[in-house]
PDB file of C-alpha atoms and ligand atoms in Angstrom:
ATOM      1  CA  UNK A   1     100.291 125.308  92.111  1.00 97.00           C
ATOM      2  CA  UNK A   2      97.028 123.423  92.476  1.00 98.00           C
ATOM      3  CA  UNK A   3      97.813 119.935  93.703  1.00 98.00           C
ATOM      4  CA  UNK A   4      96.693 116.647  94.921  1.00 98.00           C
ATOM      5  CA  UNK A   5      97.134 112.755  94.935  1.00 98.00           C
ATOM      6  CA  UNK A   6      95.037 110.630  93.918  1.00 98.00           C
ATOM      7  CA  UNK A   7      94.963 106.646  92.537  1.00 98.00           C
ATOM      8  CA  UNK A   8      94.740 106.899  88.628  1.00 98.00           C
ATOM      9  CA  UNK A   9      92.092 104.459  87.969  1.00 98.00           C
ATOM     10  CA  UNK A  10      92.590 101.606  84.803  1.00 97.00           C
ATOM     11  CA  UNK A  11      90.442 101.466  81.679  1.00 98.00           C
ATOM     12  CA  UNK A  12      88.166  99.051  82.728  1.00 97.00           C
ATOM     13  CA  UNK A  13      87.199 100.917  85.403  1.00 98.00           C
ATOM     14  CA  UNK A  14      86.609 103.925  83.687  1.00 98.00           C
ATOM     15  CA  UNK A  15      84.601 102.580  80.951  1.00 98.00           C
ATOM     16  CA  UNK A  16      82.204 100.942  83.477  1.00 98.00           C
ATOM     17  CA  UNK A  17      81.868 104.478  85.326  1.00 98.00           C
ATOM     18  CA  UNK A  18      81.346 105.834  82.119  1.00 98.00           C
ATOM     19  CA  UNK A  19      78.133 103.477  81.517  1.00 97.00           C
ATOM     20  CA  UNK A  20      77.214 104.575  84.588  1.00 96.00           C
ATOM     21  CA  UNK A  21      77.165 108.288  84.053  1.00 97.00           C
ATOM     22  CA  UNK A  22      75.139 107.749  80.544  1.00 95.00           C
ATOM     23  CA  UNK A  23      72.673 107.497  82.477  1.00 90.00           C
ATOM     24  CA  UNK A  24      72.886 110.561  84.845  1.00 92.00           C
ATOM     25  CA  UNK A  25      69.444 112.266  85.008  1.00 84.00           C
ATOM     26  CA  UNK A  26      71.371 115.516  85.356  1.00 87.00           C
ATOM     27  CA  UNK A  27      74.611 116.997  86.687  1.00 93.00           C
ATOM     28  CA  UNK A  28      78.042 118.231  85.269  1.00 95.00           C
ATOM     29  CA  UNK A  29      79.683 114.519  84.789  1.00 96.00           C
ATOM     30  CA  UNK A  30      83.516 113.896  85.196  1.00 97.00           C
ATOM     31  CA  UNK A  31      85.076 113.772  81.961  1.00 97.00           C
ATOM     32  CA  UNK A  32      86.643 109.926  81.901  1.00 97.00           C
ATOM     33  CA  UNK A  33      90.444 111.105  81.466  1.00 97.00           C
ATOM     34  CA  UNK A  34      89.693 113.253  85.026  1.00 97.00           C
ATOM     35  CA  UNK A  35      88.163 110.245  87.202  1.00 98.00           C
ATOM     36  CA  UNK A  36      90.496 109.094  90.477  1.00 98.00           C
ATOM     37  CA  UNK A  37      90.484 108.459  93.739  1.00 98.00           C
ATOM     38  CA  UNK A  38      91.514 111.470  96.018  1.00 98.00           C
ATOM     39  CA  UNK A  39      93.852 110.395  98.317  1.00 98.00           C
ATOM     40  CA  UNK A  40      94.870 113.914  99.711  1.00 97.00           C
ATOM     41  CA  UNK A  41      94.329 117.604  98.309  1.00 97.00           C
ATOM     42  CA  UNK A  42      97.212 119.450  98.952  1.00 97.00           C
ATOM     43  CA  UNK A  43      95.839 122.551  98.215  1.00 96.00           C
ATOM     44  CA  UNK A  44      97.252 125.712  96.777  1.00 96.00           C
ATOM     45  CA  UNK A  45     101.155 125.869  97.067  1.00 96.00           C
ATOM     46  CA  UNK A  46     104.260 127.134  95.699  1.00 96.00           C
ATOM     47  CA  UNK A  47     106.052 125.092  93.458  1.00 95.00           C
ATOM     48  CA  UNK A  48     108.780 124.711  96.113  1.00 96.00           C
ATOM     49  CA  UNK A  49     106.230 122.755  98.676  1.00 95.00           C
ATOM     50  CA  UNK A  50     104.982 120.417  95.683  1.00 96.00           C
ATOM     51  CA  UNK A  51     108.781 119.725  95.139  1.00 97.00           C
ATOM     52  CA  UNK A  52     109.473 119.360  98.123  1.00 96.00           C
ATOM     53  CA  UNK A  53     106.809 116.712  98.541  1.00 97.00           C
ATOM     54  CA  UNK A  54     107.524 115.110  95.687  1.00 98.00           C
ATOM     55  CA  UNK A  55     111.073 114.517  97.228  1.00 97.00           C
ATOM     56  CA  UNK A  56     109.569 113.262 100.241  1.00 97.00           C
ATOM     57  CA  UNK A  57     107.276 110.531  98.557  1.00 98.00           C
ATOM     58  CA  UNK A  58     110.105 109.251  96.345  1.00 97.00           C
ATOM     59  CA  UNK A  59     111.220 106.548  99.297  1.00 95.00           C
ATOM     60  CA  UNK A  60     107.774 106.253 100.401  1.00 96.00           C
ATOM     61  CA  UNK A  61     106.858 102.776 100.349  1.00 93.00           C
ATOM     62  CA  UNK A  62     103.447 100.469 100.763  1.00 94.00           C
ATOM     63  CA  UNK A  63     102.258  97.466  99.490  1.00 94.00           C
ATOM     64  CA  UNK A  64     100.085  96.920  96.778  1.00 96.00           C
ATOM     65  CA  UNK A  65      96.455  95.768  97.028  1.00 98.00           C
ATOM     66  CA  UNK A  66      93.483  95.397  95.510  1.00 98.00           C
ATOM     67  CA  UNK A  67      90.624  98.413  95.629  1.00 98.00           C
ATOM     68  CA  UNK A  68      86.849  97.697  95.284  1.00 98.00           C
ATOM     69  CA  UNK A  69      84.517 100.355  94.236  1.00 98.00           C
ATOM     70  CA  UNK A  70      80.849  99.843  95.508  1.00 98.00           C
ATOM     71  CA  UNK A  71      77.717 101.771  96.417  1.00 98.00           C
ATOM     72  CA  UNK A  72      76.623 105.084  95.178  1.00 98.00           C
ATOM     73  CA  UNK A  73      76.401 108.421  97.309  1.00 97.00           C
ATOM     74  CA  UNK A  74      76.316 112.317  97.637  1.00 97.00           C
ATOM     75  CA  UNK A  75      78.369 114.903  99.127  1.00 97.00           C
ATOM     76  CA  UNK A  76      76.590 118.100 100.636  1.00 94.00           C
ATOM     77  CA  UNK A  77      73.431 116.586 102.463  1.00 91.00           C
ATOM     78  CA  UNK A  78      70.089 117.504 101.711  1.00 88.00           C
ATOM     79  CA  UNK A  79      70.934 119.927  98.060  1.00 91.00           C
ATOM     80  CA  UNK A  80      73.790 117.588  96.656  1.00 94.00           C
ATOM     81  CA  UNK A  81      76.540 118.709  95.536  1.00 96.00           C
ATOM     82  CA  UNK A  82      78.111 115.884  94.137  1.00 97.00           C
ATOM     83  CA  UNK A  83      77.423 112.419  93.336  1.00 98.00           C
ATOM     84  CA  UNK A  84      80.161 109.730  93.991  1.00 98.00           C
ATOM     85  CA  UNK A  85      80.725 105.797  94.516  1.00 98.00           C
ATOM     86  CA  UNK A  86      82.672 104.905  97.073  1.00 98.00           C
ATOM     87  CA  UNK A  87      85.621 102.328  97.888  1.00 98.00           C
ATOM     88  CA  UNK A  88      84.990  99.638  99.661  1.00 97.00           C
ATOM     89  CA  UNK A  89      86.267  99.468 103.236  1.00 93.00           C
ATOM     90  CA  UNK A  90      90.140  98.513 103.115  1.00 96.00           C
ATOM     91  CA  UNK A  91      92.635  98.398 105.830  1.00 97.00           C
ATOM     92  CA  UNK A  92      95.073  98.932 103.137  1.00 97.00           C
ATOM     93  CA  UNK A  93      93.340 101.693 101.862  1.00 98.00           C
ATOM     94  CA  UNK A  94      93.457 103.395 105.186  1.00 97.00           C
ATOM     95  CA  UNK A  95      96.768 102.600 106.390  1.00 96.00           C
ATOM     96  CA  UNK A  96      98.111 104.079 102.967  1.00 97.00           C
ATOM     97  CA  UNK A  97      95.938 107.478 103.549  1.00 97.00           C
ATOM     98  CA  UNK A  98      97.418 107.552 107.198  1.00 96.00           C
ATOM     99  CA  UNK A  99     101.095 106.726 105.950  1.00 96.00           C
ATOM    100  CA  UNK A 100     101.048 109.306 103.730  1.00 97.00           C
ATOM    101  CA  UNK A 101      99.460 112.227 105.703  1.00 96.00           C
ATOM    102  CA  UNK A 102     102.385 111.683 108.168  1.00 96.00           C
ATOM    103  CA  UNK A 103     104.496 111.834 105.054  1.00 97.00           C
ATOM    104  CA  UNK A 104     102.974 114.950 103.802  1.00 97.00           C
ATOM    105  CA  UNK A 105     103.470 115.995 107.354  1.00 95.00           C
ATOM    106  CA  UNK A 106     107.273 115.628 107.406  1.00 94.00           C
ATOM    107  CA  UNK A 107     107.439 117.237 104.541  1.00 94.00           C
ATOM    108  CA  UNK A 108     106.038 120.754 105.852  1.00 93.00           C
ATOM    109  CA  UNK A 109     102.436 120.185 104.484  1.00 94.00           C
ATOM    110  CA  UNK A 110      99.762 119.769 107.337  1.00 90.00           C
ATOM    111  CA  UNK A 111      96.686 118.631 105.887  1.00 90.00           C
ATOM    112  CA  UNK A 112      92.836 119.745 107.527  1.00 88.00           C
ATOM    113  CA  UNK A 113      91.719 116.868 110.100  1.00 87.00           C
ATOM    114  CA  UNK A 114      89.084 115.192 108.142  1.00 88.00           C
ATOM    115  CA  UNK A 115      87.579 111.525 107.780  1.00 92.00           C
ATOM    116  CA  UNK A 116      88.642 109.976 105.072  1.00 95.00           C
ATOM    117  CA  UNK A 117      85.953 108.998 102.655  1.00 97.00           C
ATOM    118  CA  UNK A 118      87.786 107.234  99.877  1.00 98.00           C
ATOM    119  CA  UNK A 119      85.478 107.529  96.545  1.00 98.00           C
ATOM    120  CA  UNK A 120      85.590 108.627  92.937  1.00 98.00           C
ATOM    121  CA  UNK A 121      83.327 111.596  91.918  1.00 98.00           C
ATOM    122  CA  UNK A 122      81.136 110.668  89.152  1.00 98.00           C
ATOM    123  CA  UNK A 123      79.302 114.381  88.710  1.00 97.00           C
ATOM    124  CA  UNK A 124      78.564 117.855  90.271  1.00 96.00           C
ATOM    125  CA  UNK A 125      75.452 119.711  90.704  1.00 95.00           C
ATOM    126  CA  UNK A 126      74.748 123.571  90.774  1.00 92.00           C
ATOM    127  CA  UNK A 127      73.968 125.134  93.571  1.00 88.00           C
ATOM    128  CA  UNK A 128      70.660 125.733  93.641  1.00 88.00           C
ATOM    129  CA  UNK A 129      69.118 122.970  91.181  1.00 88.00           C
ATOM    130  CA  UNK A 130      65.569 122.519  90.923  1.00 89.00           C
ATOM    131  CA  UNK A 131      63.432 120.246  93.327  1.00 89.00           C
ATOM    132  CA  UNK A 132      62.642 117.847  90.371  1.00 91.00           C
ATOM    133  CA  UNK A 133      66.751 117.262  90.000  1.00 91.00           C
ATOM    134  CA  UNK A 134      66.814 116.279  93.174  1.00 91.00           C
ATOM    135  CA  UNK A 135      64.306 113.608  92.824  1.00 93.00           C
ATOM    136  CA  UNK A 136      65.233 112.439  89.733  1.00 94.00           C
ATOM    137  CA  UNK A 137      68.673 112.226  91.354  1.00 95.00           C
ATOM    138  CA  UNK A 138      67.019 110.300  94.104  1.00 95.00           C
ATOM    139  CA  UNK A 139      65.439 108.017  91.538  1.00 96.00           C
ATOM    140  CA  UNK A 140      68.641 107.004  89.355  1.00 97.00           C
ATOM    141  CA  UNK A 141      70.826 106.612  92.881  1.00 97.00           C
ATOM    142  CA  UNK A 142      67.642 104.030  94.029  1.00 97.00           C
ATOM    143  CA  UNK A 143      68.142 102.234  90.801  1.00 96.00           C
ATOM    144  CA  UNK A 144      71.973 102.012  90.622  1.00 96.00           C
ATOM    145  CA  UNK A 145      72.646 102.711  94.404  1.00 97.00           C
ATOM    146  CA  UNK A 146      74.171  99.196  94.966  1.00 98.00           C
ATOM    147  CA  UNK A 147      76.570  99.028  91.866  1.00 98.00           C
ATOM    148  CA  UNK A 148      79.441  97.251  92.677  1.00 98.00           C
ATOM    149  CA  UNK A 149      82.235  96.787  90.403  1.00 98.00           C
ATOM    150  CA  UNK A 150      85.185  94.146  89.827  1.00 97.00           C
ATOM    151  CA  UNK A 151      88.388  94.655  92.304  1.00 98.00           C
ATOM    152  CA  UNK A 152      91.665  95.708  90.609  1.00 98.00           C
ATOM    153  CA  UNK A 153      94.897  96.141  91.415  1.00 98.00           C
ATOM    154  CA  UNK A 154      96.167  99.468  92.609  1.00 98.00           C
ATOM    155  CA  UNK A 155      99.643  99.401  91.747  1.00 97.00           C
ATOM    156  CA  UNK A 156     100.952 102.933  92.173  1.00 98.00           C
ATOM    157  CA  UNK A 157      99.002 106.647  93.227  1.00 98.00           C
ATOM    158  CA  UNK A 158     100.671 109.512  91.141  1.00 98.00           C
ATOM    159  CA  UNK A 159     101.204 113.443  92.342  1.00 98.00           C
ATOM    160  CA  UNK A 160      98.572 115.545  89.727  1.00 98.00           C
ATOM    161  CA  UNK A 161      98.294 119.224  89.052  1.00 98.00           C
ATOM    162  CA  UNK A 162      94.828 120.689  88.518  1.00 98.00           C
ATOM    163  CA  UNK A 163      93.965 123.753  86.147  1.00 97.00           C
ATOM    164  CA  UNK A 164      91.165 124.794  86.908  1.00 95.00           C
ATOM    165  CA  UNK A 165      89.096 126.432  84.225  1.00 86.00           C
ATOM    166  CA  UNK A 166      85.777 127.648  82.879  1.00 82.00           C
ATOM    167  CA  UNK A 167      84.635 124.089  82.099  1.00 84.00           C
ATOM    168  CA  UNK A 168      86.228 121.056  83.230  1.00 90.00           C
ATOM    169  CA  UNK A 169      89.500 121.328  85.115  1.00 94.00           C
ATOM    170  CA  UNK A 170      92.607 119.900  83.599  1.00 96.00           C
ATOM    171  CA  UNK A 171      94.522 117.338  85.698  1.00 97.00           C
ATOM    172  CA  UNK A 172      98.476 116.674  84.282  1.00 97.00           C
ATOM    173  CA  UNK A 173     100.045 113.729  86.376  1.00 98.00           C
ATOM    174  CA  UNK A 174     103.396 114.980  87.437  1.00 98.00           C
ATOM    175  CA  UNK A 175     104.576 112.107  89.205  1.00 98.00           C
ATOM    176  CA  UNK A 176     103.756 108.697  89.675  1.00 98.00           C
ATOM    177  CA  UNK A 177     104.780 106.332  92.949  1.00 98.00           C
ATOM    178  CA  UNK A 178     104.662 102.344  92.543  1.00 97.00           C
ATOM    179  CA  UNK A 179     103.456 100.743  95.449  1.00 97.00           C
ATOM    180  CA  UNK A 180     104.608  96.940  96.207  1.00 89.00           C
TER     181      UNK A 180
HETATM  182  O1  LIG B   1      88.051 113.351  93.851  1.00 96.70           O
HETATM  183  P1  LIG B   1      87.252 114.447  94.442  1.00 96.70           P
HETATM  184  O2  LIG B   1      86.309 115.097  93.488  1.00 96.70           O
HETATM  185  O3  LIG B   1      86.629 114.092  95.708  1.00 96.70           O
HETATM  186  O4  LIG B   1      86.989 117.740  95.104  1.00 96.70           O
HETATM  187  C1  LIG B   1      88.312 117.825  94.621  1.00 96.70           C
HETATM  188  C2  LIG B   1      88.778 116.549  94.022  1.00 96.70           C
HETATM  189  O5  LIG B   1      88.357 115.500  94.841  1.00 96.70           O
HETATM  190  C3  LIG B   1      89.262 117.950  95.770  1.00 96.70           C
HETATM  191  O6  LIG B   1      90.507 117.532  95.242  1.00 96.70           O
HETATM  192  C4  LIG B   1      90.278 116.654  94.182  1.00 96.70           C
HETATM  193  C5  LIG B   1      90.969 117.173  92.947  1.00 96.70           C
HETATM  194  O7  LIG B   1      90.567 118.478  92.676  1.00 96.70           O
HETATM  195  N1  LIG B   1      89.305 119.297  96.278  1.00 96.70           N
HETATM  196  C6  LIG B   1      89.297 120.429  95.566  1.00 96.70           C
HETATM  197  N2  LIG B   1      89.321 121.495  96.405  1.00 96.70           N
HETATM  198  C7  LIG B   1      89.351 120.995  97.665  1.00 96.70           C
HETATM  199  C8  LIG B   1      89.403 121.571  98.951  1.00 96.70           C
HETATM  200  N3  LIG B   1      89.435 122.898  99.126  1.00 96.70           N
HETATM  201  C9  LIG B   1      89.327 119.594  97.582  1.00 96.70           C
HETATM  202  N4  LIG B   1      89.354 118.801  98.668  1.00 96.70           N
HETATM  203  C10 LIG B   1      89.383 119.420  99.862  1.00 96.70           C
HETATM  204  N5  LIG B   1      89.415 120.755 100.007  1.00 96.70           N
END
């Protein structure tokens, strides 16, 4: 099983990332129901591990706080491959990632060493795309670059499966884990 956590995001969030996207010169955009914040990728594992994860998160505590999204970027350097905004530097934010990558830990599941570089994916890009993409992509991220939207509240992170498929990949929340 495909799985990962990730903060859900609420509808006024969403519907101000979707405004964003209309706008996208070009790009495979994230269907609305499928944007979140990544908090770990757990990867491909039996349905055991996930359980057994699952288990392990069900006395995992933290304390709530508020998450602020701000300031457009890509993943992939110079031929993009995706185009994200990021969260705003939060201790809380970090100490939760940490806390839980221990957790994940004790629960058999080491994750890669890598920074942590809290955003929600707004669209993809081929492989490939043409040099005019790339400056059009240039363009709309010089325009918008500096959007910034309200805080809110992140009250809980949930435990999702992915599907992936042909066109967009299908996310199923399995679990979800209050915070606070
Ligand atoms: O929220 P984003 O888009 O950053 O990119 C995938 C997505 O994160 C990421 O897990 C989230 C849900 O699919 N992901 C997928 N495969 C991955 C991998 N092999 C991965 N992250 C790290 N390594």
């Amino acid at each position: 099983m495909r799985a990962f956590l990730a903060i859900p995001l609420p509808e006024s969030v969403i519907d101000a990332l979707e405004d964003l996207q209309v706008d996208l010169p070009f790009g495979r955009l994230v269907r609305p129901e499928n944007l979140h914040l990544t908090l770990a990728f757990l990867g491909e594992e039996p349905p055991e591990v996930i359980e057994a994860v699952h288990e392990a998160l069900l006395s995992f505590r933290a304390t709530d706080f508020d998450l602020e999204l701000a300031g457009l970027g890509t993943f992939g350097g110079r031929e993009p491959a995706s185009l994200h905004i990021a969260a705003t530097r939060s201790p809380a934010l970090r100490d939760l990632h940490a806390r839980l990558r221990n957790r994940l830990h004790g629960a058999g599941l080491m994750l890669p060493r890598e920074r942590f570089a809290p955003h929600v994916t707004l669209a993809r890009f081929r492989r490939n795309s043409p040099a005019a993409d790339h400056q059009r992509l240039g363009a709309f991220i010089a325009a918008r670059g500096e959007t910034r939207l309200a805080p809110f509240p992140v009250t809980h992170f949930s435990l999702f499966r992915s599907i992936l498929g042909a066109d967009a990949p299908v996310y199923d929340e399995l679990a979800r884990y209050m915070l606070g």
